[in-house]
mmCIF file of C-alpha atoms in Angstrom:
data_model
loop_
_atom_site.group_PDB
_atom_site.id
_atom_site.type_symbol
_atom_site.label_atom_id
_atom_site.label_comp_id
_atom_site.label_asym_id
_atom_site.label_seq_id
_atom_site.Cartn_x
_atom_site.Cartn_y
_atom_site.Cartn_z
ATOM 1 C CA MET R 1 0.000 0.000 0.000
ATOM 2 C CA ARG R 2 2.903 2.352 0.805
ATOM 3 C CA ALA R 3 4.513 1.508 -2.540
ATOM 4 C CA GLY R 4 1.256 2.211 -4.361
ATOM 5 C CA LEU R 5 0.891 5.554 -2.587
ATOM 6 C CA ILE R 6 4.471 6.527 -3.416
ATOM 7 C CA LEU R 7 4.012 5.631 -7.090
ATOM 8 C CA SER R 8 0.714 7.504 -7.311
ATOM 9 C CA GLU R 9 2.382 10.591 -5.829
ATOM 10 C CA ALA R 10 5.239 10.293 -8.319
ATOM 11 C CA PHE R 11 2.928 10.013 -11.333
ATOM 12 C CA TYR R 12 0.832 12.879 -10.004
ATOM 13 C CA GLY R 13 3.947 15.037 -9.919
ATOM 14 C CA LEU R 14 4.844 14.004 -13.467
ATOM 15 C CA ARG R 15 1.399 15.017 -14.742
ATOM 16 C CA ARG R 16 1.417 18.276 -12.840
ATOM 17 C CA ASN R 17 4.824 19.338 -14.208
ATOM 18 C CA ALA R 18 4.438 17.869 -17.687
ATOM 19 C CA SER R 19 6.250 20.694 -19.492
ATOM 20 C CA MET R 20 9.273 20.533 -17.229
ATOM 21 C CA VAL R 21 9.293 16.740 -17.414
ATOM 22 C CA ILE R 22 9.315 16.909 -21.211
ATOM 23 C CA SER R 23 12.278 19.286 -21.017
ATOM 24 C CA VAL R 24 14.136 16.838 -18.767
ATOM 25 C CA VAL R 25 13.361 13.978 -21.156
ATOM 26 C CA LEU R 26 14.636 15.918 -24.178
ATOM 27 C CA VAL R 27 17.830 17.134 -22.512
ATOM 28 C CA THR R 28 18.566 13.661 -21.180
ATOM 29 C CA PHE R 29 17.839 12.166 -24.589
ATOM 30 C CA VAL R 30 20.222 14.511 -26.413
ATOM 31 C CA SER R 31 23.027 14.256 -23.861
ATOM 32 C CA LEU R 32 22.942 10.460 -23.615
ATOM 33 C CA THR R 33 22.781 10.171 -27.402
ATOM 34 C CA PHE R 34 26.097 12.023 -27.551
ATOM 35 C CA VAL R 35 27.470 9.761 -24.824
ATOM 36 C CA GLY R 36 26.443 6.678 -26.804
ATOM 37 C CA ALA R 37 27.920 8.098 -30.010
ATOM 38 C CA ALA R 38 31.205 8.841 -28.256
ATOM 39 C CA MET R 39 31.400 5.318 -26.830
ATOM 40 C CA LEU R 40 30.699 3.728 -30.210
ATOM 41 C CA MET R 41 33.244 5.973 -31.936
ATOM 42 C CA GLN R 42 35.885 4.932 -29.429
ATOM 43 C CA MET R 43 34.984 1.280 -30.042
ATOM 44 C CA GLN R 44 35.260 1.913 -33.802
ATOM 45 C CA ILE R 45 38.700 3.473 -33.422
ATOM 46 C CA GLY R 46 39.893 0.522 -31.357
ATOM 47 C CA THR R 47 38.448 -1.979 -33.842
ATOM 48 C CA MET R 48 40.054 -0.243 -36.828
ATOM 49 C CA ARG R 49 43.389 0.118 -35.092
ATOM 50 C CA ASP R 50 43.474 -3.572 -34.145
ATOM 51 C CA TYR R 51 42.436 -4.620 -37.657
ATOM 52 C CA TRP R 52 45.055 -2.568 -39.474
ATOM 53 C CA ALA R 53 47.761 -3.240 -36.892
ATOM 54 C CA ASN R 54 47.509 -6.914 -37.812
ATOM 55 C CA ARG R 55 47.657 -6.176 -41.544
ATOM 56 C CA ALA R 56 49.838 -3.098 -41.937
ATOM 57 C CA GLN R 57 53.348 -3.796 -43.192
ATOM 58 C CA VAL R 58 56.716 -2.135 -42.973
ATOM 59 C CA ALA R 59 58.153 -1.586 -46.448
ATOM 60 C CA VAL R 60 61.902 -1.423 -47.085
ATOM 61 C CA PHE R 61 62.228 0.265 -50.494
ATOM 62 C CA MET R 62 65.517 -0.492 -52.218
ATOM 63 C CA CYS R 63 67.186 2.037 -54.459
ATOM 64 C CA SER R 64 66.125 2.339 -58.105
ATOM 65 C CA ALA R 65 67.802 4.088 -61.021
ATOM 66 C CA PHE R 66 65.771 7.230 -60.230
ATOM 67 C CA SER R 67 66.353 7.374 -56.462
ATOM 68 C CA GLN R 68 67.820 10.640 -55.157
ATOM 69 C CA GLN R 69 68.592 9.663 -51.559
ATOM 70 C CA PRO R 70 72.207 9.874 -50.293
ATOM 71 C CA THR R 71 72.126 6.109 -49.703
ATOM 72 C CA CYS R 72 71.423 5.557 -53.417
ATOM 73 C CA THR R 73 74.477 7.173 -54.967
ATOM 74 C CA GLY R 74 75.387 3.847 -56.567
ATOM 75 C CA GLY R 75 72.098 3.612 -58.475
ATOM 76 C CA VAL R 76 70.030 0.429 -58.416
ATOM 77 C CA ALA R 77 70.536 -1.662 -55.278
ATOM 78 C CA THR R 78 73.123 -4.367 -55.860
ATOM 79 C CA LYS R 79 72.854 -8.046 -54.999
ATOM 80 C CA ASP R 80 75.235 -7.541 -52.072
ATOM 81 C CA GLN R 81 73.015 -4.781 -50.696
ATOM 82 C CA LEU R 82 69.930 -6.991 -51.076
ATOM 83 C CA ASP R 83 71.752 -9.811 -49.300
ATOM 84 C CA GLN R 84 72.736 -7.445 -46.496
ATOM 85 C CA VAL R 85 69.064 -6.498 -45.952
ATOM 86 C CA LYS R 86 68.052 -10.182 -45.941
ATOM 87 C CA ALA R 87 70.809 -11.027 -43.461
ATOM 88 C CA THR R 88 69.709 -8.189 -41.175
ATOM 89 C CA LEU R 89 66.108 -9.393 -41.296
ATOM 90 C CA ASP R 90 67.267 -12.919 -40.406
ATOM 91 C CA SER R 91 69.494 -11.707 -37.580
ATOM 92 C CA ALA R 92 68.856 -12.678 -33.963
ATOM 93 C CA ALA R 93 67.881 -9.082 -33.121
ATOM 94 C CA LEU R 94 65.100 -8.707 -35.710
ATOM 95 C CA SER R 95 63.846 -12.180 -36.595
ATOM 96 C CA PRO R 96 61.823 -12.623 -33.332
ATOM 97 C CA LEU R 97 59.902 -9.449 -34.216
ATOM 98 C CA ILE R 98 59.014 -10.552 -37.746
ATOM 99 C CA ARG R 99 56.091 -12.774 -38.694
ATOM 100 C CA ASP R 100 56.972 -13.088 -42.389
ATOM 101 C CA VAL R 101 58.771 -11.255 -45.198
ATOM 102 C CA ARG R 102 57.871 -10.980 -48.880
ATOM 103 C CA PHE R 103 60.308 -9.690 -51.491
ATOM 104 C CA GLU R 104 58.823 -7.849 -54.473
ATOM 105 C CA THR R 105 60.873 -7.414 -57.641
ATOM 106 C CA GLN R 106 60.606 -4.400 -59.938
ATOM 107 C CA GLN R 107 58.627 -6.445 -62.471
ATOM 108 C CA GLU R 108 56.172 -7.601 -59.796
ATOM 109 C CA ALA R 109 55.788 -4.024 -58.548
ATOM 110 C CA TYR R 110 55.148 -2.868 -62.128
ATOM 111 C CA GLN R 111 52.471 -5.517 -62.634
ATOM 112 C CA ASN R 112 50.788 -4.556 -59.354
ATOM 113 C CA VAL R 113 50.699 -0.897 -60.401
ATOM 114 C CA ILE R 114 49.174 -1.766 -63.779
ATOM 115 C CA ASP R 115 46.571 -3.985 -62.114
ATOM 116 C CA LEU R 116 45.703 -1.159 -59.765
ATOM 117 C CA LEU R 117 45.711 1.810 -62.163
ATOM 118 C CA GLY R 118 44.814 0.097 -65.423
ATOM 119 C CA LYS R 119 46.607 -0.716 -68.673
ATOM 120 C CA ASP R 120 46.464 2.915 -69.793
ATOM 121 C CA TYR R 121 49.455 3.573 -67.553
ATOM 122 C CA ALA R 122 51.569 0.822 -69.129
ATOM 123 C CA SER R 123 53.171 3.297 -71.543
ATOM 124 C CA VAL R 124 53.835 5.849 -68.800
ATOM 125 C CA ILE R 125 55.408 3.669 -66.118
ATOM 126 C CA THR R 126 58.349 1.319 -66.639
ATOM 127 C CA PRO R 127 59.638 -1.368 -64.240
ATOM 128 C CA ASP R 128 62.984 0.387 -63.720
ATOM 129 C CA GLN R 129 61.154 3.391 -62.203
ATOM 130 C CA LEU R 130 59.869 1.241 -59.357
ATOM 131 C CA ASN R 131 61.603 -0.129 -56.287
ATOM 132 C CA GLN R 132 62.491 -3.608 -55.259
ATOM 133 C CA THR R 133 60.789 -3.904 -51.895
ATOM 134 C CA PHE R 134 60.872 -6.054 -48.774
ATOM 135 C CA TRP R 135 57.346 -6.213 -47.323
ATOM 136 C CA ILE R 136 57.574 -7.095 -43.628
ATOM 137 C CA ASN R 137 54.745 -8.282 -41.381
ATOM 138 C CA LEU R 138 55.548 -7.838 -37.711
ATOM 139 C CA VAL R 139 54.404 -9.868 -34.746
ATOM 140 C CA ASP R 140 53.602 -6.561 -33.020
ATOM 141 C CA GLN R 141 53.121 -3.549 -35.275
ATOM 142 C CA LYS R 142 53.994 -1.236 -32.384
ATOM 143 C CA GLN R 143 57.612 -2.352 -32.786
ATOM 144 C CA SER R 144 57.881 -0.986 -36.321
ATOM 145 C CA ASP R 145 60.272 1.710 -35.051
ATOM 146 C CA VAL R 146 62.888 -1.012 -34.489
ATOM 147 C CA ILE R 147 62.741 -2.041 -38.149
ATOM 148 C CA ILE R 148 62.778 1.563 -39.350
ATOM 149 C CA GLU R 149 65.827 2.345 -37.224
ATOM 150 C CA ALA R 150 67.650 -0.788 -38.382
ATOM 151 C CA PHE R 151 67.451 0.067 -42.095
ATOM 152 C CA THR R 152 67.389 3.862 -42.148
ATOM 153 C CA GLY R 153 70.675 5.090 -43.586
ATOM 154 C CA MET R 154 71.736 1.669 -44.885
ATOM 155 C CA GLN R 155 73.390 1.779 -48.302
ATOM 156 C CA GLY R 156 71.049 0.584 -51.049
ATOM 157 C CA VAL R 157 67.909 1.400 -49.040
ATOM 158 C CA GLU R 158 65.956 4.397 -50.334
ATOM 159 C CA GLN R 159 63.449 4.619 -47.500
ATOM 160 C CA VAL R 160 61.581 2.608 -44.871
ATOM 161 C CA GLN R 161 57.841 3.199 -44.411
ATOM 162 C CA ASP R 162 55.321 1.992 -41.861
ATOM 163 C CA GLN R 163 51.925 1.693 -43.549
ATOM 164 C CA LEU R 164 50.137 2.235 -40.254
ATOM 165 C CA GLN R 165 51.414 5.818 -40.096
ATOM 166 C CA TYR R 166 49.152 6.742 -43.026
ATOM 167 C CA LEU R 167 46.106 5.851 -40.913
ATOM 168 C CA GLU R 168 47.192 7.848 -37.869
ATOM 169 C CA PRO R 169 45.611 11.108 -39.182
ATOM 170 C CA LEU R 170 42.304 9.245 -39.545
ATOM 171 C CA PHE R 171 42.566 7.836 -36.016
ATOM 172 C CA SER R 172 43.470 11.287 -34.704
ATOM 173 C CA ALA R 173 40.494 12.903 -36.450
ATOM 174 C CA LEU R 174 38.120 10.290 -35.041
ATOM 175 C CA THR R 175 39.602 10.753 -31.572
ATOM 176 C CA VAL R 176 39.076 14.529 -31.783
ATOM 177 C CA ALA R 177 35.470 13.913 -32.873
ATOM 178 C CA THR R 178 35.059 11.621 -29.864
ATOM 179 C CA TYR R 179 36.365 14.320 -27.513
ATOM 180 C CA ILE R 180 33.961 16.842 -29.035
ATOM 181 C CA ALA R 181 31.038 14.450 -28.549
ATOM 182 C CA VAL R 182 32.109 13.811 -24.942
ATOM 183 C CA GLY R 183 32.382 17.556 -24.293
ATOM 184 C CA ILE R 184 28.921 18.248 -25.684
ATOM 185 C CA ALA R 185 27.514 15.289 -23.754
ATOM 186 C CA ALA R 186 29.088 16.540 -20.513
ATOM 187 C CA LEU R 187 27.571 19.998 -20.947
ATOM 188 C CA MET R 188 24.170 18.526 -21.762
ATOM 189 C CA LEU R 189 24.348 16.183 -18.764
ATOM 190 C CA ILE R 190 25.120 19.138 -16.501
ATOM 191 C CA ALA R 191 22.101 20.923 -17.974
ATOM 192 C CA ALA R 192 19.982 17.804 -17.375
ATOM 193 C CA VAL R 193 21.113 17.561 -13.743
ATOM 194 C CA LEU R 194 20.306 21.233 -13.099
ATOM 195 C CA LEU R 195 16.976 20.923 -14.884
ATOM 196 C CA ILE R 196 16.011 17.853 -12.847
ATOM 197 C CA ALA R 197 16.916 19.650 -9.634
ATOM 198 C CA THR R 198 14.847 22.690 -10.648
ATOM 199 C CA THR R 199 11.898 20.498 -11.626
ATOM 200 C CA ILE R 200 11.944 18.698 -8.283
ATOM 201 C CA ARG R 201 12.105 21.949 -6.335
ATOM 202 C CA LEU R 202 9.159 23.379 -8.271
ATOM 203 C CA SER R 203 7.206 20.178 -7.758
ATOM 204 C CA ALA R 204 7.954 20.257 -4.032
ATOM 205 C CA TYR R 205 6.957 23.911 -3.785
ATOM 206 C CA ALA R 206 3.671 23.223 -5.591
ATOM 207 C CA ARG R 207 2.885 20.486 -3.038
ATOM 208 C CA ARG R 208 4.190 22.276 0.024
ATOM 209 C CA ARG R 209 0.847 22.010 1.827
ATOM 210 C CA GLU R 210 0.674 18.269 1.246
ATOM 211 C CA ILE R 211 4.238 17.903 2.485
ATOM 212 C CA GLY R 212 3.364 19.927 5.587
ATOM 213 C CA ILE R 213 0.408 17.687 6.344
ATOM 214 C CA MET R 214 2.545 14.561 5.832
ATOM 215 C CA ARG R 215 5.076 15.908 8.310
ATOM 216 C CA LEU R 216 2.331 16.608 10.862
ATOM 217 C CA VAL R 217 1.023 13.041 10.680
ATOM 218 C CA GLY R 218 4.542 11.669 11.223
ATOM 219 C CA ALA R 219 5.640 10.682 7.707
ATOM 220 C CA SER R 220 9.378 10.030 7.475
ATOM 221 C CA ASN R 221 11.669 12.112 5.296
ATOM 222 C CA ARG R 222 12.382 9.045 3.158
ATOM 223 C CA PHE R 223 8.679 8.529 2.513
ATOM 224 C CA ILE R 224 8.313 12.200 1.533
ATOM 225 C CA GLN R 225 11.437 12.248 -0.654
ATOM 226 C CA THR R 226 10.896 9.010 -2.594
ATOM 227 C CA PRO R 227 8.065 10.221 -4.919
ATOM 228 C CA PHE R 228 10.135 13.251 -5.952
ATOM 229 C CA ILE R 229 13.203 11.117 -6.633
ATOM 230 C CA LEU R 230 11.067 8.747 -8.699
ATOM 231 C CA GLU R 231 9.810 11.707 -10.756
ATOM 232 C CA GLY R 232 13.364 12.523 -11.813
ATOM 233 C CA VAL R 233 14.232 8.868 -12.367
ATOM 234 C CA PHE R 234 11.150 8.237 -14.534
ATOM 235 C CA ALA R 235 11.855 11.300 -16.683
ATOM 236 C CA ALA R 236 15.522 10.357 -17.097
ATOM 237 C CA LEU R 237 14.577 6.744 -17.830
ATOM 238 C CA ILE R 238 12.364 7.843 -20.707
ATOM 239 C CA GLY R 239 15.173 10.029 -22.051
ATOM 240 C CA SER R 240 17.623 7.124 -21.720
ATOM 241 C CA ILE R 241 15.317 4.794 -23.625
ATOM 242 C CA LEU R 242 14.917 7.376 -26.394
ATOM 243 C CA ALA R 243 18.698 7.836 -26.538
ATOM 244 C CA SER R 244 19.134 4.060 -26.780
ATOM 245 C CA GLY R 245 16.669 3.973 -29.660
ATOM 246 C CA ALA R 246 18.547 6.806 -31.389
ATOM 247 C CA VAL R 247 21.852 4.934 -31.045
ATOM 248 C CA ILE R 248 20.301 1.740 -32.439
ATOM 249 C CA ALA R 249 18.806 3.678 -35.364
ATOM 250 C CA GLY R 250 22.106 5.461 -36.013
ATOM 251 C CA VAL R 251 24.041 2.199 -36.228
ATOM 252 C CA HIS R 252 21.352 0.376 -38.211
ATOM 253 C CA PHE R 253 20.729 3.072 -40.809
ATOM 254 C CA GLY R 254 23.945 5.091 -40.664
ATOM 255 C CA VAL R 255 26.572 2.370 -40.299
ATOM 256 C CA ASP R 256 24.958 -0.833 -41.602
ATOM 257 C CA GLY R 257 22.728 0.873 -44.164
ATOM 258 C CA TYR R 258 25.125 3.519 -45.509
ATOM 259 C CA LEU R 259 28.785 3.505 -44.451
ATOM 260 C CA ARG R 260 29.349 -0.237 -44.686
ATOM 261 C CA GLN R 261 28.435 -0.223 -48.404
ATOM 262 C CA ARG R 262 30.237 3.007 -49.330
ATOM 263 C CA VAL R 263 33.495 3.083 -47.355
ATOM 264 C CA ASP R 264 35.647 0.290 -48.713
ATOM 265 C CA PHE R 265 38.888 0.782 -46.801
ATOM 266 C CA VAL R 266 37.159 0.157 -43.464
ATOM 267 C CA THR R 267 36.222 -3.511 -43.298
ATOM 268 C CA THR R 268 35.287 -3.732 -39.614
ATOM 269 C CA TRP R 269 32.472 -1.579 -38.280
ATOM 270 C CA VAL R 270 30.727 -1.409 -34.947
ATOM 271 C CA GLY R 271 27.309 -3.039 -35.100
ATOM 272 C CA ILE R 272 24.251 -3.918 -33.081
ATOM 273 C CA PRO R 273 26.223 -6.284 -30.762
ATOM 274 C CA GLN R 274 28.296 -3.291 -29.615
ATOM 275 C CA VAL R 275 25.135 -1.200 -29.205
ATOM 276 C CA TRP R 276 23.745 -3.736 -26.723
ATOM 277 C CA LEU R 277 26.862 -3.144 -24.623
ATOM 278 C CA VAL R 278 26.331 0.621 -24.700
ATOM 279 C CA ILE R 279 22.605 0.696 -23.891
ATOM 280 C CA PRO R 280 22.871 -0.506 -20.244
ATOM 281 C CA VAL R 281 25.540 2.143 -19.649
ATOM 282 C CA LEU R 282 23.288 4.898 -21.036
ATOM 283 C CA ILE R 283 20.328 3.810 -18.940
ATOM 284 C CA GLY R 284 22.525 3.452 -15.860
ATOM 285 C CA ILE R 285 24.004 6.950 -16.307
ATOM 286 C CA GLY R 286 20.551 8.467 -16.754
ATOM 287 C CA ILE R 287 19.051 6.779 -13.705
ATOM 288 C CA VAL R 288 22.013 7.419 -11.389
ATOM 289 C CA LEU R 289 22.380 11.104 -12.309
ATOM 290 C CA ALA R 290 18.637 11.674 -12.013
ATOM 291 C CA ALA R 291 18.419 9.925 -8.643
ATOM 292 C CA LEU R 292 21.388 11.853 -7.219
ATOM 293 C CA SER R 293 20.197 15.191 -8.574
ATOM 294 C CA ALA R 294 16.590 14.743 -7.443
ATOM 295 C CA GLY R 295 17.629 13.379 -4.041
ATOM 296 C CA PHE R 296 19.965 16.297 -3.404
ATOM 297 C CA ALA R 297 17.349 18.832 -4.516
ATOM 298 C CA ILE R 298 14.487 17.485 -2.382
ATOM 299 C CA ARG R 299 16.659 17.008 0.721
ATOM 300 C CA ARG R 300 17.920 20.556 0.443
ATOM 301 C CA TRP R 301 14.388 21.883 -0.071
ATOM 302 C CA LEU R 302 13.057 19.984 2.958
ATOM 303 C CA ARG R 303 15.707 21.575 5.191
ATOM 304 C CA THR R 304 14.429 25.071 4.345
#
């Protein structure tokens, strides 16, 4: 019976302050949507980084007839220089770091370029313009600096490149976007907390006579406070559910329905399984913040 009375009081407060409750729902919805987007973006960055870290290679480009580096003064890399690179790769210092190595001749590089760009470039590009290349897959891509340091400045080596470095600007841009989303979400959550507190105080003021009567008949502070806390929790819960629906729709239509078919270089995307991990967090954040904000507001009001 006490539970029924508390719930009826809470729903009465929600109906009486409908406009403020709608404002709380909307602010909570927007802020938690940004929180969900930020979490999914961070998951996407981690997924992409792991995927490419396992596939990115370190390329040791040997000198060609057109190389201008100081290490290429002798022209095309000689057999001795190629053997020196192979011996270094097989050495005790580097071999534990390397998963496998593939050597690409100038003719193979030429054929790959033609396959990629089309036969129209066959008359423009010649094999001697391209580099002989050692393509190295590492056990741990984070140790690519060791390979780069080992071959930088070696005679016959034009340059050493880590393919993963070309994706770092993309990862950085996504990280900045995540920080922006988190910043906006934090501001909106602060606004939601303040709005919930204001709503609870107004609701308590509107029912000050009822609260006075309840105090006279011996009602405990907890009994008086609970309906007001539930008002904030119910409003935030609705906003959290709407935010969860927005995140599901964003992934379903935005990622699965659009990006997955149009962005070819990204082969791993966050999906609905990741959304189900985010949703409990969103609902938990909404409920906890609302309960704390409403509880603080009503306790402070009852002291006055």
